[in-house]
Each structure stands twice: as structure tokens, then as C-alpha cells.
Amino acid sequence: MKTHQTHRTRPRQEHAHHRPRRLRTTLLALTAASGLLLTGCGAGEGSHSNTSNATNRTGFPAPAPAITSGGDNGSEQDGEQTGTPADKIAPSPDYLSTFALDVDTASYGYARRVLADGRRPDPSTIRPEEFVNSFRQDYDRPDGNGFTVTVDGARTDSSNWSLVRVGLATRTADDSAERPPAALTFVIDVSGSMSETGRLDLAKKSLDEMTDRLRDDDSVALVTFSDEAETVLPMTRLDGHRGQVHEAVDELETQSSTNLGAGVETGYATATEGLREGATNRVVLISDGLANTGDTNADSILDRIADERRDHGITLFGVGVGSDYGDALMEKLADKGDGHTAYVSDDADARKVFVDQLPQNIDLTARDAKAQVAFDPETVAQFRLIGYEDRKVADDDFRNDNVDGGEIGPGHTVTALYAVRTRPGADGHLATASVRWLDPNTRAPHENAGQLETDALHDSLSSASARFQVTAVAAYFADTLRSKELPGNPGLTELAARAHTLAKETEDKDVRGLAEAIDEARRTD
């Protein structure tokens, strides 16, 4: 990749006196990084998605042109002017996009629950990246820890707009006999609101099933909270003690108000007391997130257990339940607790989270993982990362390993989708996507990268792979529920048609669920 001068762009206002030099330096560094394989994992080719699904040729609505008048930073566009009304996709003066990796899916799960109840979810609960990451991808996977990088994209028929997908994948999950032992502290909300069907009853059923699936050398502790928090079962090795765990679960009953802060603090204290060297130590918070007693601020709650998180690497996995759900608090706790969230509304969801996904959340393949995408200013006029607003990282902190990233386990994929407007007639290098992470055992830093050229873009969204199209439908659906800001959003009717076609094409029940959720959203219009 050749480097380019950036005199055609405006520097960020807050760093106007030195930004151009730093940009050139960063682009040079990324160029070097893209040519190196610093780990044992395979390099991402970056041309097309690694999927064997058949391609549907029936057509997909193309994004409309989007021009920003001023935008967030007051910059002007470079390139053709189409007269389209301004939207929130601003020009990108530094051509870098940096974010911490995230595998949360709670936003999509909760949106489906609300839509099934005949209501529209609150737009503040819609996080597009969690919709996008709720579906299977077919990226190549590395043999060891770390990530492969796949970068692909598809052109649209209007005003040089494309969708570009950055896909990161970890190794497949090991057989349960090979993973490290787990020390899991379950922090369970037993407040009055948890008495609703599908809350505490679902949590108890899930914990019973999970207890039978875990290995003999795994350990479990139980903490409950209502007005106060209580350790009802200290860290207990399952070998010969499963009956004791089942008994403790069966005795769980709802009480009164919700002191979630006390629950998290006691949960971490219990996890620290039962800490096992060589094991994966996790706190699993199961709650509707409707805190109404004690400390209800995520930052101050996590400040009180900062030492345990930092010194022992104990991460937080949040499981949300309930038709009324405190999404914002649960999501912030998980993000700042170096973990992630999921949402369960029925037995199928619970089995997926506690039985199928639990091994992925016990083991780790990467700590503090971050991604940085460098768009080439010679070919790219404008871009926008779809979602990840709560996971943004300063560009200069990409290689600062003291800045938190995401904790990622085996069997995971992370997908980021960009809306990108190329310059008229642009040809050549389009973007380099780099991922940086720390080895979960040695804390040694590693990087991998993938690239995309303009001639590797698919001619249209409908000629892209089925998995790419699912990603696009999920992103547009989230955009419809939140604000409808993305260029070319075709609306629910066309999205539903595409989703049903893709469900048949992929024979994927999750894609069928997406189509059904879009149908339910149409009925709430």
C-alpha cells in the first residue's frame, strides 16, 4: 500500500496544529503492519467473504447518496455534490476508525422480545452492531489464539456508495475436555420484579441444566441480591457436589427491591475468595437490570471492585431477562467490566446462552482486543462505522495496551459494517483493517491485518454472499428501529422480503427469526 498526502482533508479541530503529520505517521505504521504476520494465525486475504452460501440475484435496494452540510465537525465534502438533504454521515478528515471489539447481542434479543409483545423498542436500546453480530458468519478461522481478518464489500447503484464489512474470527471452541477449568460466580437477581414468568424461573431452569453440563473440575458459586446481597453457596467444585448446587438453585425465591450494586460487589468478593489459579474466573450477572436501591450508577459500582477486575482478571458476563429490562445499566456494566451481555426470553434462548455459548465465555483467546480501519484518502471521500458508539477508542490509543479493549473467546466472530462513499472514478487501495490484542496468558501484544481494493468490491449488494446480505439487512433493520439515518434504507417492506428470501437460501433459523422480527415491526407501524 502506498502512502498519500492528506492535504485534501481538514484536520480535527482539536488537533489542527499537528494532525497532518501524525496522520501520515499512522498510515505508514498501518501500511507496515498490514504486511506482517505477527502471530501464528492465518492472514486475512481481504478480497471476499469466506462463505459458500449461494448468491441471490434478485436485487437489493441501493443506498441513496448522502451529503453532509457541516456535519459534526463543520468540514465540507470533497467530491461530487448531489443536493441530497444533510444526514448524520459526516466527512472523515483523519480517515481512521478505531474501536474496542464487542460481541454483545442483548440489544437484538431484547428488541425481538419487545416486538413479539406488539411494541416498538425504545430507540435508545438499539445498538446496530449487536444486531449485526447476532448472526453466523463464514470467515476463515486461525489455528491458534488471535484473529483472522476478512475485509470485503459491495457497491451500490447510487452515488458511489458501498457497504464494507470487516470480519474478525477466533479459533473454533475446543472440546469441553480441553478447555481450562471454570470458576463461575453467578450473581442472581431475586428482587420482586424477577417473579414475572420468564425471569427467575427461567434463570433457575437454565442454571440447573448448565450445572449438569459443566465438567467435574469446574466450580460454581451463587450470590443473590434483593435489598441486600448474600452468598448462598461459596465456590464449590462440582465433582461430587452437583446435588448441593441444584439444591441451592431450587431454593431461590423472589423478595423485594433491587440492590444491584451490592450484588455485583458481593459477587466479585465471592469470586476473589474462591479464585482458582489456572482456571477462567467469571462473574455472571443474571438480572432484569431494574436497579432501584443502593448504588445504581455503573461507574461507581465498578469502581468499588476495580482491584478485583485489574489484579485477578475477573470479567463480567451479563444475562438480561424480563419484558421490562434495564438495558443501559446492564450494557454499561458489561462493557466496563471487560465482558459482554446477552438477553434470554425463552427456553431456546437460555439453552443457547448457558449451554451452547458458555464454553466460549469460559475460555479466552484475546484480551483488550481493538480494531483500527484506515481508509485511503485517495479513494474514499466519506465513511461511517455503523454502531459501536459506546466502544469507540481514540485513534492514538490503538497500540496503547493500557487502554481497555474487548475480551474475546473461542468460536466468536466480530463484524463491523461501514457505509463508504468512494471518490468518483476511484481505483486502487480502499482500506486496511488491523486488529491488535494481548495474549490471554502472556499478555504479549499481537496484530494481524487485511486489505480491500476497489476492484474487489462486489458489483452490487445482491451479488454479494448471502452472509454479507444478512449483515446488511440486520444493520438496516436496526437503523429503522433507531433513527433511519443510513443512506438507502429501503424500509421494512423490502427488508422483510429480503430477509425471507435469505432465510430460505441459508436454511438458517436465526435468519428466519430476523425475518419474523421485521414482520412484527411492520405490524407496529
PDB file of N, CA and C in Angstrom, residues 9 30 45 84 98 127 133 181 265 298 366 378 405 410 420 425 435 440 447 462-463 466 483:
ATOM      1  N   THR A   9      -7.831  17.037   2.920  1.00  0.00           N
ATOM      2  CA  THR A   9      -8.754  16.884   4.036  1.00  0.00           C
ATOM      3  C   THR A   9      -8.430  17.883   5.120  1.00  0.00           C
ATOM      4  N   LEU A  30       0.426   1.683   9.775  1.00  0.00           N
ATOM      5  CA  LEU A  30      -0.581   0.687   9.388  1.00  0.00           C
ATOM      6  C   LEU A  30      -0.166  -0.037   8.119  1.00  0.00           C
ATOM      7  N   GLU A  45      -7.215 -12.606   3.600  1.00  0.00           N
ATOM      8  CA  GLU A  45      -6.953 -12.179   2.239  1.00  0.00           C
ATOM      9  C   GLU A  45      -7.634 -10.872   1.918  1.00  0.00           C
ATOM     10  N   THR A  84     -28.555  16.151  -2.062  1.00  0.00           N
ATOM     11  CA  THR A  84     -29.353  15.365  -1.124  1.00  0.00           C
ATOM     12  C   THR A  84     -29.372  16.052   0.228  1.00  0.00           C
ATOM     13  N   THR A  98     -11.405   3.641  14.959  1.00  0.00           N
ATOM     14  CA  THR A  98     -10.829   2.756  15.964  1.00  0.00           C
ATOM     15  C   THR A  98     -11.879   2.424  17.016  1.00  0.00           C
ATOM     16  N   ARG A 127     -28.687  -0.974  19.397  1.00  0.00           N
ATOM     17  CA  ARG A 127     -27.266  -0.873  19.055  1.00  0.00           C
ATOM     18  C   ARG A 127     -27.021  -1.725  17.814  1.00  0.00           C
ATOM     19  N   ASN A 133     -23.992  -8.629  14.865  1.00  0.00           N
ATOM     20  CA  ASN A 133     -23.204  -9.716  15.432  1.00  0.00           C
ATOM     21  C   ASN A 133     -24.050 -10.849  16.001  1.00  0.00           C
ATOM     22  N   PRO A 181     -10.321 -25.302  33.347  1.00  0.00           N
ATOM     23  CA  PRO A 181     -11.468 -25.367  34.265  1.00  0.00           C
ATOM     24  C   PRO A 181     -12.044 -23.971  34.481  1.00  0.00           C
ATOM     25  N   GLU A 265     -20.891  -6.188  43.905  1.00  0.00           N
ATOM     26  CA  GLU A 265     -19.773  -6.099  44.840  1.00  0.00           C
ATOM     27  C   GLU A 265     -19.580  -7.414  45.588  1.00  0.00           C
ATOM     28  N   ALA A 298     -23.368   2.645  37.111  1.00  0.00           N
ATOM     29  CA  ALA A 298     -22.443   1.603  36.671  1.00  0.00           C
ATOM     30  C   ALA A 298     -20.994   1.961  36.985  1.00  0.00           C
ATOM     31  N   ALA A 366      -8.240 -13.825  23.447  1.00  0.00           N
ATOM     32  CA  ALA A 366      -7.657 -12.492  23.279  1.00  0.00           C
ATOM     33  C   ALA A 366      -8.157 -11.565  24.371  1.00  0.00           C
ATOM     34  N   GLU A 378      -7.209   8.775  -1.007  1.00  0.00           N
ATOM     35  CA  GLU A 378      -7.244   8.946  -2.458  1.00  0.00           C
ATOM     36  C   GLU A 378      -8.468   8.299  -3.086  1.00  0.00           C
ATOM     37  N   GLY A 405      -9.756  -2.901  25.809  1.00  0.00           N
ATOM     38  CA  GLY A 405     -10.410  -3.353  24.589  1.00  0.00           C
ATOM     39  C   GLY A 405     -11.447  -4.390  24.948  1.00  0.00           C
ATOM     40  N   PRO A 410     -13.065 -18.264  22.238  1.00  0.00           N
ATOM     41  CA  PRO A 410     -13.064 -19.087  21.025  1.00  0.00           C
ATOM     42  C   PRO A 410     -14.453 -19.213  20.438  1.00  0.00           C
ATOM     43  N   VAL A 420     -19.596   3.532   3.034  1.00  0.00           N
ATOM     44  CA  VAL A 420     -18.417   4.189   2.465  1.00  0.00           C
ATOM     45  C   VAL A 420     -18.780   4.801   1.119  1.00  0.00           C
ATOM     46  N   GLY A 425     -14.798   7.678  -9.869  1.00  0.00           N
ATOM     47  CA  GLY A 425     -13.744   7.083 -10.675  1.00  0.00           C
ATOM     48  C   GLY A 425     -12.587   6.520  -9.879  1.00  0.00           C
ATOM     49  N   VAL A 435      -6.194  -5.521  13.542  1.00  0.00           N
ATOM     50  CA  VAL A 435      -6.685  -5.900  14.864  1.00  0.00           C
ATOM     51  C   VAL A 435      -5.481  -6.136  15.758  1.00  0.00           C
ATOM     52  N   PRO A 440      -3.916 -14.031  26.005  1.00  0.00           N
ATOM     53  CA  PRO A 440      -4.626 -14.150  27.288  1.00  0.00           C
ATOM     54  C   PRO A 440      -3.767 -14.683  28.419  1.00  0.00           C
ATOM     55  N   GLU A 447      -0.671  -8.490  16.373  1.00  0.00           N
ATOM     56  CA  GLU A 447      -1.525  -7.821  15.397  1.00  0.00           C
ATOM     57  C   GLU A 447      -1.692  -8.689  14.162  1.00  0.00           C
ATOM     58  N   SER A 462     -26.758  -7.352  -4.114  1.00  0.00           N
ATOM     59  CA  SER A 462     -27.411  -8.607  -4.459  1.00  0.00           C
ATOM     60  C   SER A 462     -26.451  -9.626  -5.042  1.00  0.00           C
ATOM     61  N   SER A 463     -25.263  -9.202  -5.469  1.00  0.00           N
ATOM     62  CA  SER A 463     -24.270 -10.145  -5.978  1.00  0.00           C
ATOM     63  C   SER A 463     -23.274 -10.568  -4.898  1.00  0.00           C
ATOM     64  N   ALA A 466     -24.563 -14.483   0.600  1.00  0.00           N
ATOM     65  CA  ALA A 466     -25.771 -14.438   1.420  1.00  0.00           C
ATOM     66  C   ALA A 466     -25.467 -13.909   2.813  1.00  0.00           C
ATOM     67  N   SER A 483     -33.336   5.249  14.097  1.00  0.00           N
ATOM     68  CA  SER A 483     -33.391   6.635  13.620  1.00  0.00           C
ATOM     69  C   SER A 483     -33.538   6.773  12.117  1.00  0.00           C
TER      70      SER A 483
END
